[in-house]
Short mmCIF file of C-alpha atoms in Angstrom, two decimals:
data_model
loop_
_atom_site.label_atom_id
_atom_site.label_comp_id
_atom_site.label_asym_id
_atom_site.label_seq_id
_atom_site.Cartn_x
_atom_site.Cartn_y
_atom_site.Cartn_z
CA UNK S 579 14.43 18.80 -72.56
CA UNK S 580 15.17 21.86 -69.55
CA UNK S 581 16.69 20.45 -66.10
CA UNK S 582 16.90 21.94 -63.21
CA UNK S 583 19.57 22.88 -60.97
CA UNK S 584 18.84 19.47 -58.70
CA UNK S 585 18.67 17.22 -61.82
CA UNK S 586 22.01 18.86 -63.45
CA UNK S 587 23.99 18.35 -59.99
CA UNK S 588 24.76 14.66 -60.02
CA UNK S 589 25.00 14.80 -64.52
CA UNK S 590 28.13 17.24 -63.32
CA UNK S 591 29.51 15.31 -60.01
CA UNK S 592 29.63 12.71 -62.58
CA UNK S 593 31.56 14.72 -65.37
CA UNK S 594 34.17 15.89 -62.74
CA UNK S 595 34.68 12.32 -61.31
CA UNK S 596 35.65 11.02 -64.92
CA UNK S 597 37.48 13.86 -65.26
CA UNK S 598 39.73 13.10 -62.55
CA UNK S 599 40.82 9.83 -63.03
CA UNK S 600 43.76 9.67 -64.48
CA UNK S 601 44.36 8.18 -67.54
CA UNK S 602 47.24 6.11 -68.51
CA UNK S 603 49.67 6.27 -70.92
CA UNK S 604 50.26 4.09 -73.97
CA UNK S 605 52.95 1.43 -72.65
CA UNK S 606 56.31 1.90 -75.31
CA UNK S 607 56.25 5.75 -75.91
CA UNK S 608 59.45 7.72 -76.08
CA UNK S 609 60.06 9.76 -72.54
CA UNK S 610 60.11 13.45 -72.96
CA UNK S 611 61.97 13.48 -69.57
CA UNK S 612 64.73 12.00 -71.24
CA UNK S 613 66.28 14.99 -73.03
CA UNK S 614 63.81 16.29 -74.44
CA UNK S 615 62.33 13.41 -76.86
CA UNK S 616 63.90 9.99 -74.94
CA UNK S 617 66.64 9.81 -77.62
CA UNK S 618 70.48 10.67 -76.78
CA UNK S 619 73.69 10.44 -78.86
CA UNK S 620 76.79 11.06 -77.80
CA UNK S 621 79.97 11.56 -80.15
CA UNK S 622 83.42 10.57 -78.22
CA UNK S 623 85.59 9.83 -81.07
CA UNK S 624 85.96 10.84 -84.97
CA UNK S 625 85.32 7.55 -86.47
CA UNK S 626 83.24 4.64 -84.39
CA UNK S 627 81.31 4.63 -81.07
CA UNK S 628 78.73 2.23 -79.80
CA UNK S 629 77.15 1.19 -76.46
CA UNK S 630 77.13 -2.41 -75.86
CA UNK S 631 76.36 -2.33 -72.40
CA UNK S 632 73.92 -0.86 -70.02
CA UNK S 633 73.62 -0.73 -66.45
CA UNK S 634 71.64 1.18 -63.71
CA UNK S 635 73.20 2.58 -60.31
CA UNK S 636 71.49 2.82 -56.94
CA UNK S 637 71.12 6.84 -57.26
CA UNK S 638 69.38 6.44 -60.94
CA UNK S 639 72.51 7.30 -62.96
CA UNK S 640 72.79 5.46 -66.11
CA UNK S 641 75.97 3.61 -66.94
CA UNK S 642 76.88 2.32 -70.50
CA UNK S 643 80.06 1.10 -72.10
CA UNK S 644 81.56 -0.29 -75.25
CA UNK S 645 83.86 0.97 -77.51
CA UNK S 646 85.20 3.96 -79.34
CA UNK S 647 87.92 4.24 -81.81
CA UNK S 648 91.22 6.55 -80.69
CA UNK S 649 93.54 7.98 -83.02
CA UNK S 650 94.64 4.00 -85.01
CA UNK S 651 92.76 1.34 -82.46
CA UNK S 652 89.80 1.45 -80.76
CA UNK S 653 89.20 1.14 -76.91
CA UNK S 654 86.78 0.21 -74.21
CA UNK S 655 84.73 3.26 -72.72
CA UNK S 656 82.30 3.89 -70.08
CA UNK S 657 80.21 6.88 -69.83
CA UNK S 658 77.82 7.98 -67.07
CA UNK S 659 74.45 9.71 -67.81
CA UNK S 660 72.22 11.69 -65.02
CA UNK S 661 68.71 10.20 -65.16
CA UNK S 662 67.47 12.76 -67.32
CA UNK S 663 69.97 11.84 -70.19
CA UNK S 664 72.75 14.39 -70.11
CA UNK S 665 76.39 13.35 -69.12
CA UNK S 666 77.40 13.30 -65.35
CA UNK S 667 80.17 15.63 -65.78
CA UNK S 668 81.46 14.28 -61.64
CA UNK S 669 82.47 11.00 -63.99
CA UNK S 670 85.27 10.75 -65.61
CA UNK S 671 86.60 13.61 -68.16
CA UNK S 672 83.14 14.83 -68.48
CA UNK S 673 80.89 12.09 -68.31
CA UNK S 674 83.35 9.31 -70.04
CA UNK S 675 86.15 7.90 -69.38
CA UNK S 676 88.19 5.84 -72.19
CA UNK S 677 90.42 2.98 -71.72
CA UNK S 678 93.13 1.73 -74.24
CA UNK S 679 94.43 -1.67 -73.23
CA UNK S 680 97.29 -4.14 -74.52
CA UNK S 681 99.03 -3.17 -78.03
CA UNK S 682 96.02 -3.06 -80.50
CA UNK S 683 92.24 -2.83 -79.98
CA UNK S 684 90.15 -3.03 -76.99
CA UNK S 685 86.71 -3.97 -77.43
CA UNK S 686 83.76 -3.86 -74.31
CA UNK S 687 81.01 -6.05 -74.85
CA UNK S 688 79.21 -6.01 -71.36
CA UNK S 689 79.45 -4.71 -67.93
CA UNK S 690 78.31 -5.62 -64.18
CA UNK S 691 77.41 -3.14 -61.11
CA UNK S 692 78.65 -4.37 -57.65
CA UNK S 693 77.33 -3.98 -54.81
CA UNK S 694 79.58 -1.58 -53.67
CA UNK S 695 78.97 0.64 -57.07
CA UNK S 696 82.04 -0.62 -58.70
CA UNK S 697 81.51 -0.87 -62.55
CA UNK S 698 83.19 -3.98 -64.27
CA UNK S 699 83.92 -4.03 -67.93
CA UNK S 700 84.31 -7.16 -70.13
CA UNK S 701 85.49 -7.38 -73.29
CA UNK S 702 88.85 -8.63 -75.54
CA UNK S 703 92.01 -6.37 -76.04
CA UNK S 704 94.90 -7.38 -78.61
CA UNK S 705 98.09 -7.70 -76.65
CA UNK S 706 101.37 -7.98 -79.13
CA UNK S 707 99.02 -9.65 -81.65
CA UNK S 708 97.29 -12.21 -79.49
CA UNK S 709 93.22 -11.56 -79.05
CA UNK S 710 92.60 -12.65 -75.01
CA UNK S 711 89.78 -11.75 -72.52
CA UNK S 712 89.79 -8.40 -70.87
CA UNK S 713 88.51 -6.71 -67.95
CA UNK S 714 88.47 -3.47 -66.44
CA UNK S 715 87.31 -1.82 -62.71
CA UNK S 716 86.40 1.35 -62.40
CA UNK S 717 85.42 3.41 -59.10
CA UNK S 718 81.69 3.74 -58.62
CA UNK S 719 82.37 7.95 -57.56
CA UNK S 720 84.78 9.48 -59.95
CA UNK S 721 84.47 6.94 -63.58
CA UNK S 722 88.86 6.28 -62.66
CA UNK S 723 90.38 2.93 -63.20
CA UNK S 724 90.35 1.05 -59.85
CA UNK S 725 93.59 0.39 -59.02
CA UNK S 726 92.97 -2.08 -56.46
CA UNK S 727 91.62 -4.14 -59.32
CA UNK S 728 94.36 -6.44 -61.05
CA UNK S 729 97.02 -4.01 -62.71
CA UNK S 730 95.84 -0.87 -61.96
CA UNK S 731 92.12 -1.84 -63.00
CA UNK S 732 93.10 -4.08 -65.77
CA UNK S 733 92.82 -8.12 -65.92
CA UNK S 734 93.88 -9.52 -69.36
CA UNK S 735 93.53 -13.15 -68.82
CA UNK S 736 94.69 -15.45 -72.21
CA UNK S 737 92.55 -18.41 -72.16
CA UNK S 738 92.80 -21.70 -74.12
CA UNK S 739 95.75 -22.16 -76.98
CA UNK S 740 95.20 -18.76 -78.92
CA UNK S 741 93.16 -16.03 -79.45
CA UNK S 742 89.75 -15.36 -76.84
CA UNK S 743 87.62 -12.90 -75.87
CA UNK S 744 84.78 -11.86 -73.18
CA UNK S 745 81.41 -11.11 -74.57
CA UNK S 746 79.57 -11.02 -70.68
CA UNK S 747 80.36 -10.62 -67.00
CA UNK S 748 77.79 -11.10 -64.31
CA UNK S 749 78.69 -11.05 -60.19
CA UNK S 750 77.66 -13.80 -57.88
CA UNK S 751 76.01 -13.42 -54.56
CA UNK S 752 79.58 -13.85 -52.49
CA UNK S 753 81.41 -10.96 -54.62
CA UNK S 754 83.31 -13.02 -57.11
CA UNK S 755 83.16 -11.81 -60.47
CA UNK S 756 81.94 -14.37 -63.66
CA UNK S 757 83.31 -13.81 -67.66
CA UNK S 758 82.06 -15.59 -70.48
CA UNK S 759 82.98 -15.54 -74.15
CA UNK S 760 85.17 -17.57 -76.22
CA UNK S 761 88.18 -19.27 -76.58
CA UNK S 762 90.51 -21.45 -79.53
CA UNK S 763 90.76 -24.53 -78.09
CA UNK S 764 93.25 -26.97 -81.06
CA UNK S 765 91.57 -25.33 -84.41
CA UNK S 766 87.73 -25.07 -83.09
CA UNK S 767 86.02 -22.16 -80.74
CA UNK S 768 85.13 -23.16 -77.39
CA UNK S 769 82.70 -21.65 -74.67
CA UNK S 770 85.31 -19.87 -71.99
CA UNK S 771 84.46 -19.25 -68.65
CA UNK S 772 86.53 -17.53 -65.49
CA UNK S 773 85.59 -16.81 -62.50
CA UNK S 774 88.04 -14.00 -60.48
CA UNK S 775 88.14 -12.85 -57.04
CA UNK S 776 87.20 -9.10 -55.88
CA UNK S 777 90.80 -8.23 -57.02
CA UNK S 778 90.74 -9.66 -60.15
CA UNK S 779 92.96 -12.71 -59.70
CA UNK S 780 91.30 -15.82 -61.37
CA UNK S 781 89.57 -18.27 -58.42
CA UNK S 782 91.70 -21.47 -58.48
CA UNK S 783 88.63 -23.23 -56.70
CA UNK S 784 86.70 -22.60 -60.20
CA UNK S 785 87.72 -25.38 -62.79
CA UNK S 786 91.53 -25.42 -63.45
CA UNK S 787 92.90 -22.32 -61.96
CA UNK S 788 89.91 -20.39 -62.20
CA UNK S 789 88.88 -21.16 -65.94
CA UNK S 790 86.76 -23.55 -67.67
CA UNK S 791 85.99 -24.38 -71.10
CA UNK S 792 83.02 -26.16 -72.91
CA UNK S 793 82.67 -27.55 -76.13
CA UNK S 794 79.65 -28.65 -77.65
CA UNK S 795 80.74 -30.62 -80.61
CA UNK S 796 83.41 -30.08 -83.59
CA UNK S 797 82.91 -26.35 -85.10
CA UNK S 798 82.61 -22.94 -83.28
CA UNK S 799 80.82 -22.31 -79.88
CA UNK S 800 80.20 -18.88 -78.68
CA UNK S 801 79.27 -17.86 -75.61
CA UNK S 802 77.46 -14.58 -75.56
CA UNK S 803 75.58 -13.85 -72.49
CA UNK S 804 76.04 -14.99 -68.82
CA UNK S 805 73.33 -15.25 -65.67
CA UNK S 806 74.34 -15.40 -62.23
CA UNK S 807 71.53 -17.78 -60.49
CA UNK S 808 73.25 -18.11 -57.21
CA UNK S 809 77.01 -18.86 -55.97
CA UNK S 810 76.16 -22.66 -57.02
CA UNK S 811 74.41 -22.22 -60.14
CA UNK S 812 75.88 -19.91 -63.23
CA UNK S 813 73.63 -20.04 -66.77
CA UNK S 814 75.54 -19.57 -69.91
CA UNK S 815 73.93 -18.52 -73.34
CA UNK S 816 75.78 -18.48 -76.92
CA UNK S 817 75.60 -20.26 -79.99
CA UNK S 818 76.75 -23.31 -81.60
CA UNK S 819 77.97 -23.40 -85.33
CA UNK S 820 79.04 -27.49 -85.95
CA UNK S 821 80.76 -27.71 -89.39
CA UNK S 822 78.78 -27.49 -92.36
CA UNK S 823 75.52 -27.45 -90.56
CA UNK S 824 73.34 -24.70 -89.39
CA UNK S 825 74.03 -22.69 -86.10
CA UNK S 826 71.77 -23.26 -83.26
CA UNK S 827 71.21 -21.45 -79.39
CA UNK S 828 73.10 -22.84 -76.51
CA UNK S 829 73.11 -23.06 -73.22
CA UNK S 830 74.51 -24.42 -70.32
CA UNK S 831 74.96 -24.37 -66.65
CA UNK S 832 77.79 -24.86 -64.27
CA UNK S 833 77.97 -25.58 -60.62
CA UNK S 834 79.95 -23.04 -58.20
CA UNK S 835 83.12 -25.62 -59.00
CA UNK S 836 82.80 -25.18 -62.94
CA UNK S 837 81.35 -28.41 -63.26
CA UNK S 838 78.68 -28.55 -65.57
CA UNK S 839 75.47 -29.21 -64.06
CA UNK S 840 74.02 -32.68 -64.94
CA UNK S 841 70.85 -32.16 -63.74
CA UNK S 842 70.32 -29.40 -66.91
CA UNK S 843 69.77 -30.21 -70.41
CA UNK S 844 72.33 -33.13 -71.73
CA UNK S 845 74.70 -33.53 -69.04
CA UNK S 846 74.59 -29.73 -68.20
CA UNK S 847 73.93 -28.39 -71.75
CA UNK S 848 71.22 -27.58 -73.89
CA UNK S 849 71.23 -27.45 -77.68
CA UNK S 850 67.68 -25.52 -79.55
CA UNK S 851 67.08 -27.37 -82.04
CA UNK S 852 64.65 -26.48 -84.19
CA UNK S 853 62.96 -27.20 -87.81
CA UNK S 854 64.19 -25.60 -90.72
CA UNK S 855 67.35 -25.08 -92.41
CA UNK S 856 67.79 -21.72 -90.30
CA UNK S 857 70.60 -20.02 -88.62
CA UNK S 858 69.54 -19.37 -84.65
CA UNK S 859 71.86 -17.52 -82.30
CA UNK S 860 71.38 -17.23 -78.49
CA UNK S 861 72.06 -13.84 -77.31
CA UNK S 862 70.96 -13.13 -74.14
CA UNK S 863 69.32 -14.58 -70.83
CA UNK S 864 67.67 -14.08 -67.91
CA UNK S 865 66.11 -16.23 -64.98
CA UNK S 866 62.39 -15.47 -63.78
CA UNK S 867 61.91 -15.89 -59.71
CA UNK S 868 60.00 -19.07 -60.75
CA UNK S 869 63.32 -20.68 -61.99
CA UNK S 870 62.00 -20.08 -65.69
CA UNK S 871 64.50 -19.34 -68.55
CA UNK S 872 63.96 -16.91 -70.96
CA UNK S 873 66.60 -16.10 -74.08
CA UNK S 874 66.72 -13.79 -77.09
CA UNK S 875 67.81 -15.49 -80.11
CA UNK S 876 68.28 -13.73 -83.60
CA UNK S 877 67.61 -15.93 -86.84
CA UNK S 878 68.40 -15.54 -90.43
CA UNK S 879 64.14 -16.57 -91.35
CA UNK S 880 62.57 -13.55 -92.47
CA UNK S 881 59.51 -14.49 -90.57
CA UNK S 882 60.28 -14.69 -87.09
CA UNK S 883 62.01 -11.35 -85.68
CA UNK S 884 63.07 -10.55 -82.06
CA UNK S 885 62.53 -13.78 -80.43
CA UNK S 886 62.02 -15.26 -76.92
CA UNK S 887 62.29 -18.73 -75.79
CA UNK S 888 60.93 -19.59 -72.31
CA UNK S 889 62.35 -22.97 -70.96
CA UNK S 890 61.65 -24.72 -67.80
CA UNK S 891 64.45 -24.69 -64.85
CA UNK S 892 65.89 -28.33 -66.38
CA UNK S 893 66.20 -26.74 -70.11
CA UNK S 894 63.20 -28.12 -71.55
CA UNK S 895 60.40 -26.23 -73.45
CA UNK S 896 57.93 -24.58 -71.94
CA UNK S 897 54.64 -25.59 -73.09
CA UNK S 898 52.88 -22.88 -71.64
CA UNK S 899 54.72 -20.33 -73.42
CA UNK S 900 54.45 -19.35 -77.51
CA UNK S 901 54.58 -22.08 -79.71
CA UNK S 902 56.77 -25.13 -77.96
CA UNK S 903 58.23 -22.22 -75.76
CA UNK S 904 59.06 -19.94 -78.86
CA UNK S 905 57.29 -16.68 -79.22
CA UNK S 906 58.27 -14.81 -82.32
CA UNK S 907 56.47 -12.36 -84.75
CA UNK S 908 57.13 -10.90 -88.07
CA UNK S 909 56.90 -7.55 -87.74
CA UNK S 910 56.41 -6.37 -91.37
CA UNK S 911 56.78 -7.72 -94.35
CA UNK S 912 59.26 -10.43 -96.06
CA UNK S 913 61.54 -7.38 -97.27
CA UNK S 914 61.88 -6.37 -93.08
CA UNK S 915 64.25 -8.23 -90.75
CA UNK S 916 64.34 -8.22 -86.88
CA UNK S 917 67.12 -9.38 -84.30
CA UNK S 918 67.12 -9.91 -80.32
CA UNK S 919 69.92 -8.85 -79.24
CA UNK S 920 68.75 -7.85 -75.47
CA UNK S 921 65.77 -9.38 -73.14
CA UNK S 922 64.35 -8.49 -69.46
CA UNK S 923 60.98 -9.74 -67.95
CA UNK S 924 59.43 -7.56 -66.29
CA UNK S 925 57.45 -8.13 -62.62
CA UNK S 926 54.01 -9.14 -64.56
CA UNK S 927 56.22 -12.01 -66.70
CA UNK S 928 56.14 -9.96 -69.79
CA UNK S 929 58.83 -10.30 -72.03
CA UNK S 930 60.77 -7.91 -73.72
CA UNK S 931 62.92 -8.83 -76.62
CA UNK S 932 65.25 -5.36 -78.32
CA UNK S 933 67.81 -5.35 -80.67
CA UNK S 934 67.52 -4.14 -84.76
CA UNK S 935 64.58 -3.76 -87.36
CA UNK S 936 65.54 -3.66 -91.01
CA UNK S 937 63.27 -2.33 -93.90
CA UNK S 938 64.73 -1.44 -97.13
CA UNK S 939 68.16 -0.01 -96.33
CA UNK S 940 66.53 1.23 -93.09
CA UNK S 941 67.71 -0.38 -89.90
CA UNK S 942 66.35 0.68 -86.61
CA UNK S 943 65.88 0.24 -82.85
CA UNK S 944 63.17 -2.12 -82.25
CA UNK S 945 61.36 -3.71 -79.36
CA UNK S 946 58.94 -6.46 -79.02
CA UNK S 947 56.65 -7.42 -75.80
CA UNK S 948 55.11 -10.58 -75.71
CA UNK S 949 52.58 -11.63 -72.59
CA UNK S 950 52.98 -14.45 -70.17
CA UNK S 951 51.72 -16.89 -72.76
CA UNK S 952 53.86 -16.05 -75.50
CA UNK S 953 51.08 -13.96 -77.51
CA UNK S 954 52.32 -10.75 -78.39
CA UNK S 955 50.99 -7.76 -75.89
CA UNK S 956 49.11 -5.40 -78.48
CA UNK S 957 48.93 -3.14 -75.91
CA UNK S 958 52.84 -2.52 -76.29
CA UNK S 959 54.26 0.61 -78.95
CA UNK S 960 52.52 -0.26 -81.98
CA UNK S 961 50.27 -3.23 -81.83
CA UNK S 962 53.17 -5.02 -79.77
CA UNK S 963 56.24 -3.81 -81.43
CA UNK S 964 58.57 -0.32 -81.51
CA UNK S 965 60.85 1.09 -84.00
CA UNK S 966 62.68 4.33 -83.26
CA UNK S 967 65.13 5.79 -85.83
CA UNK S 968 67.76 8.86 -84.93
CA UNK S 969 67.13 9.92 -88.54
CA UNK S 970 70.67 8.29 -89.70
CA UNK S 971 70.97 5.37 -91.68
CA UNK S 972 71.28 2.87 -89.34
CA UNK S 973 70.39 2.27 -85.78
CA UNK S 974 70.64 -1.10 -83.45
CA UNK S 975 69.66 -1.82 -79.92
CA UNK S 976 72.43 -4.37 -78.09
CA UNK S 977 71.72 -3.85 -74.09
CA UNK S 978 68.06 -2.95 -72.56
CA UNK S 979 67.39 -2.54 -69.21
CA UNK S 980 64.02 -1.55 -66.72
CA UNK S 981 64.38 1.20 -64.49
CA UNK S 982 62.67 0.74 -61.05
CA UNK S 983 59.75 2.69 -61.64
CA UNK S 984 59.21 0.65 -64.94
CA UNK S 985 61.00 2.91 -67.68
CA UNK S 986 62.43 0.51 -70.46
CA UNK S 987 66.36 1.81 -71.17
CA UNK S 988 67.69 0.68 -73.87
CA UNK S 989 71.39 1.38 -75.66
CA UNK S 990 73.24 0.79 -78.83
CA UNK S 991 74.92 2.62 -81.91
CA UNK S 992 73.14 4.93 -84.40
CA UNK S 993 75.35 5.88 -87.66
CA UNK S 994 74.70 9.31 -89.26
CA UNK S 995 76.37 8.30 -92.42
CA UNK S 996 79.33 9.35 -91.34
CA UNK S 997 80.14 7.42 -88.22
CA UNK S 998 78.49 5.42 -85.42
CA UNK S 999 77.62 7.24 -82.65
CA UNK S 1000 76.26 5.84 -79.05
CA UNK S 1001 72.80 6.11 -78.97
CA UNK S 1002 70.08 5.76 -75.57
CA UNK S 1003 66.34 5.54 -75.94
CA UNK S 1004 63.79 5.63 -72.88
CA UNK S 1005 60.30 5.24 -72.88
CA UNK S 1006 57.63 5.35 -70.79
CA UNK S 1007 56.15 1.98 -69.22
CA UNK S 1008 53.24 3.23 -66.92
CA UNK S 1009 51.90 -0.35 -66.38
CA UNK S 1010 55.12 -1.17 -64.65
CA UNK S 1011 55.44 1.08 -61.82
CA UNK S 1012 56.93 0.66 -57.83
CA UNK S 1013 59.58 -1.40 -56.60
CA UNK S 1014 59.93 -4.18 -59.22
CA UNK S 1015 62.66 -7.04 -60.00
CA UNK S 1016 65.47 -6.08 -62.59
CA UNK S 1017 66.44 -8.85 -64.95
CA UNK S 1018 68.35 -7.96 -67.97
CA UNK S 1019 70.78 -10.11 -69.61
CA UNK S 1020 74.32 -8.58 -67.91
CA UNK S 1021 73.74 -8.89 -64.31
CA UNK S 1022 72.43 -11.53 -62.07
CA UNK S 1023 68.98 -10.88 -60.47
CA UNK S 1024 68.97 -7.68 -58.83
CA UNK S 1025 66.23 -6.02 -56.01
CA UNK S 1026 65.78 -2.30 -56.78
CA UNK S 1027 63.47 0.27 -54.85
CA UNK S 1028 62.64 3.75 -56.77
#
């Protein structure tokens, strides 16, 4: 068939118009922005570092801490990356800054951004052989300890008859800071809570002098994650191991007094039950605008892997949501294992579970997205799921975050055989884009603008 000039004129307007329009990117693929193929380690010590934190500043600069081991104890540190993955060398002693505290080890677990920039660490430190919460300040500019901040930027608080320890920290709306972890309580493990003022001095308005403690029945409870709803409602995450039977998630809420809130759950808690003779942990949490709640449990059944549970504002299960509320996959087969360890929604209600995939003697990051109804969102990485290895023998996600203009950041450890290193992964997210709503399972809800 010949055509003519007139005839061939709209057949290429057409081919030019296509070509235009952009197309978008697969959601879940590494960033090559992010030194050069969205993967970072970093090396501090000669034995053990790993990132068990994550947060995001106001200028784009990526904060993580955790810990690192010194010369005979390990420590907490905090290290500062510019947005396109290399250290921020105006922070600390290049980029890091390391913290021994107390007489033995220091452990960080999570962190919180103020408003005001300031970075707050919480964790557990071993002073003269006693495990107790710790917590460290450190000034937003420079990466220095804070010295306005308890003892020169330290708080080590004991809590309960013996050992404890802080596993998160979010900040409310009026500036006071909120730690959660554990504490011995007689011979059992009890949730621990304190509340401290901008200086670090524990709020005597909060419980009994600024501490609280909840116990869910005889055996061990663990609180793991914290979420700051507002100054009058806090949201508590961990898990519950009653003697001799299985371990199940946990939550509860407290007023702005420490009273636990009987209008949630069982008088103010909530226990997951659910069928089987499984092992379920609660790990993290996070609060939707709507009021929904949304955790990241691990389990020890080889067929569900990175899960989310989606309850309604009073702690029952959302219907709506997975099966009963829980959305889980397996993502491979009955030799692989997954774990949440990390979960943010993001503006659309999609929900993003990270933490480890195992397959052989393979562990690795891995990420699962699941869609407002609990189905998994094949449109995610690989059919819904992501694994990313730092070619080392094993590698495990513990904080995640979502940049502003919808970049998924997540941090953990990745050990080379040798010794754990701290390891960052980006990736690319183009059907999240603009000014969005942060919620991650460290910080309260936050408003961000790119």
């Amino acid at each position: 068939m010949k055509y003519s000039a007139m005839t061939l004129m709209p057949l290429l307007c057409s081919f030019f118009v296509v070509s235009a329009c952009p197309l978008r990117a697969q959601d879940g693929v590494l960033d090559p922005t992010f030194d050069g193929d969205g993967r970072v380690t970093t090396t501090l010590g000669d034995f053990d570092d790993v990132a068990q934190a994550i947060g995001l500043q106001e200028d784009g600069k990526i904060v993580v801490a955790g810990k690192t081991y010194l010369v005979d104890r390990y420590a907490f540190f905090v290290a500062r990356y510019l947005p396109n993955g290399t250290l921020d060398p105006s922070f600390g002693l290049d980029g890091v800054t390391v913290t021994p505290i107390g007489t033995g080890n220091a452990l960080a677990h999570s962190l919180a951004i103020q408003p005001n920039g300031a970075i707050v660490v919480c964790g557990v430190s071993t002073v003269d052989g006693r495990e107790m919460m710790s917590l460290a300040r450190y000034v937003a500019k420079t990466g220095q300890l804070d010295p306005s901040f308890g003892d020169g930027g330290i708080v080590v608080t004991p809590v309960g008859s013996g050992w404890s320890s802080g596993r998160g920290v979010a900040i409310q709306p009026n500036g006071t800071i909120v730690a959660v972890g554990y504490a011995q309580v007689g011979s059992d493990a009890h949730f621990a809570i304190v509340r401290y003022d901008r200086f670090g001095v524990p709020d005597p308005t909060f419980g009994e002098a600024g501490v609280v403690t909840t116990s869910f029945g005889p055996g061990t409870d663990i609180a793991n994650a914290v979420y700051v709803i507002n100054d009058d409602a806090i949201l508590v995450v961990g898990t519950s191991e009653p003697n001799g039977v299985n371990a199940d998630a946990v939550l509860a809420r407290y007023k702005g007094s420490g009273a636990l809130d009987g209008a949630f759950g069982v008088n103010g808690m909530k226990r997951i039950e659910r069928t089987g003779t499984f092992d379920e942990y609660g790990n993290a949490v996070v609060v939707t605008p709507e009021g929904s709640i949304v955790i990241a449990t691990s389990s020890n059944n080889r067929f569900e892997d990175l899960v989310a549970i989606r309850l309604a504002p009073d702690g029952t299960p959302d219907p709506g949501f997975g099966l009963g509320g829980v959305a889980s996959t397996d993502i491979g087969p009955i030799v692989e294992v997954g774990e949440a360890s990390s979960v943010f929604v993001q503006p659309d209600g999609k929900v993003v579970t990270s933490g480890l995939r195992t397959s052989g003697s393979e562990v690795s990051f891995g990420l699962v997205r699941y869609n407002i109804n609990g189905t998994i969102d094949e449109t995610f990485g690989d059919s819904g799921t992501i694994t990313t290895r730092f070619g080392s023998s094993s590698d495990e996600i513990f904080a995640s975050i979502l940049q502003p203009d919808g970049k998924i950041l997540v941090a953990g450890g990745s050990h080379d055989g040798t010794q754990s290193r701290i390891a960052l992964a980006r990736y690319n997210n183009p059907s999240v884009s603009g000014p969005s709503t942060v919620h991650d399972s460290h910080e309260r809800t936050i408003v961000v603008s790119p």
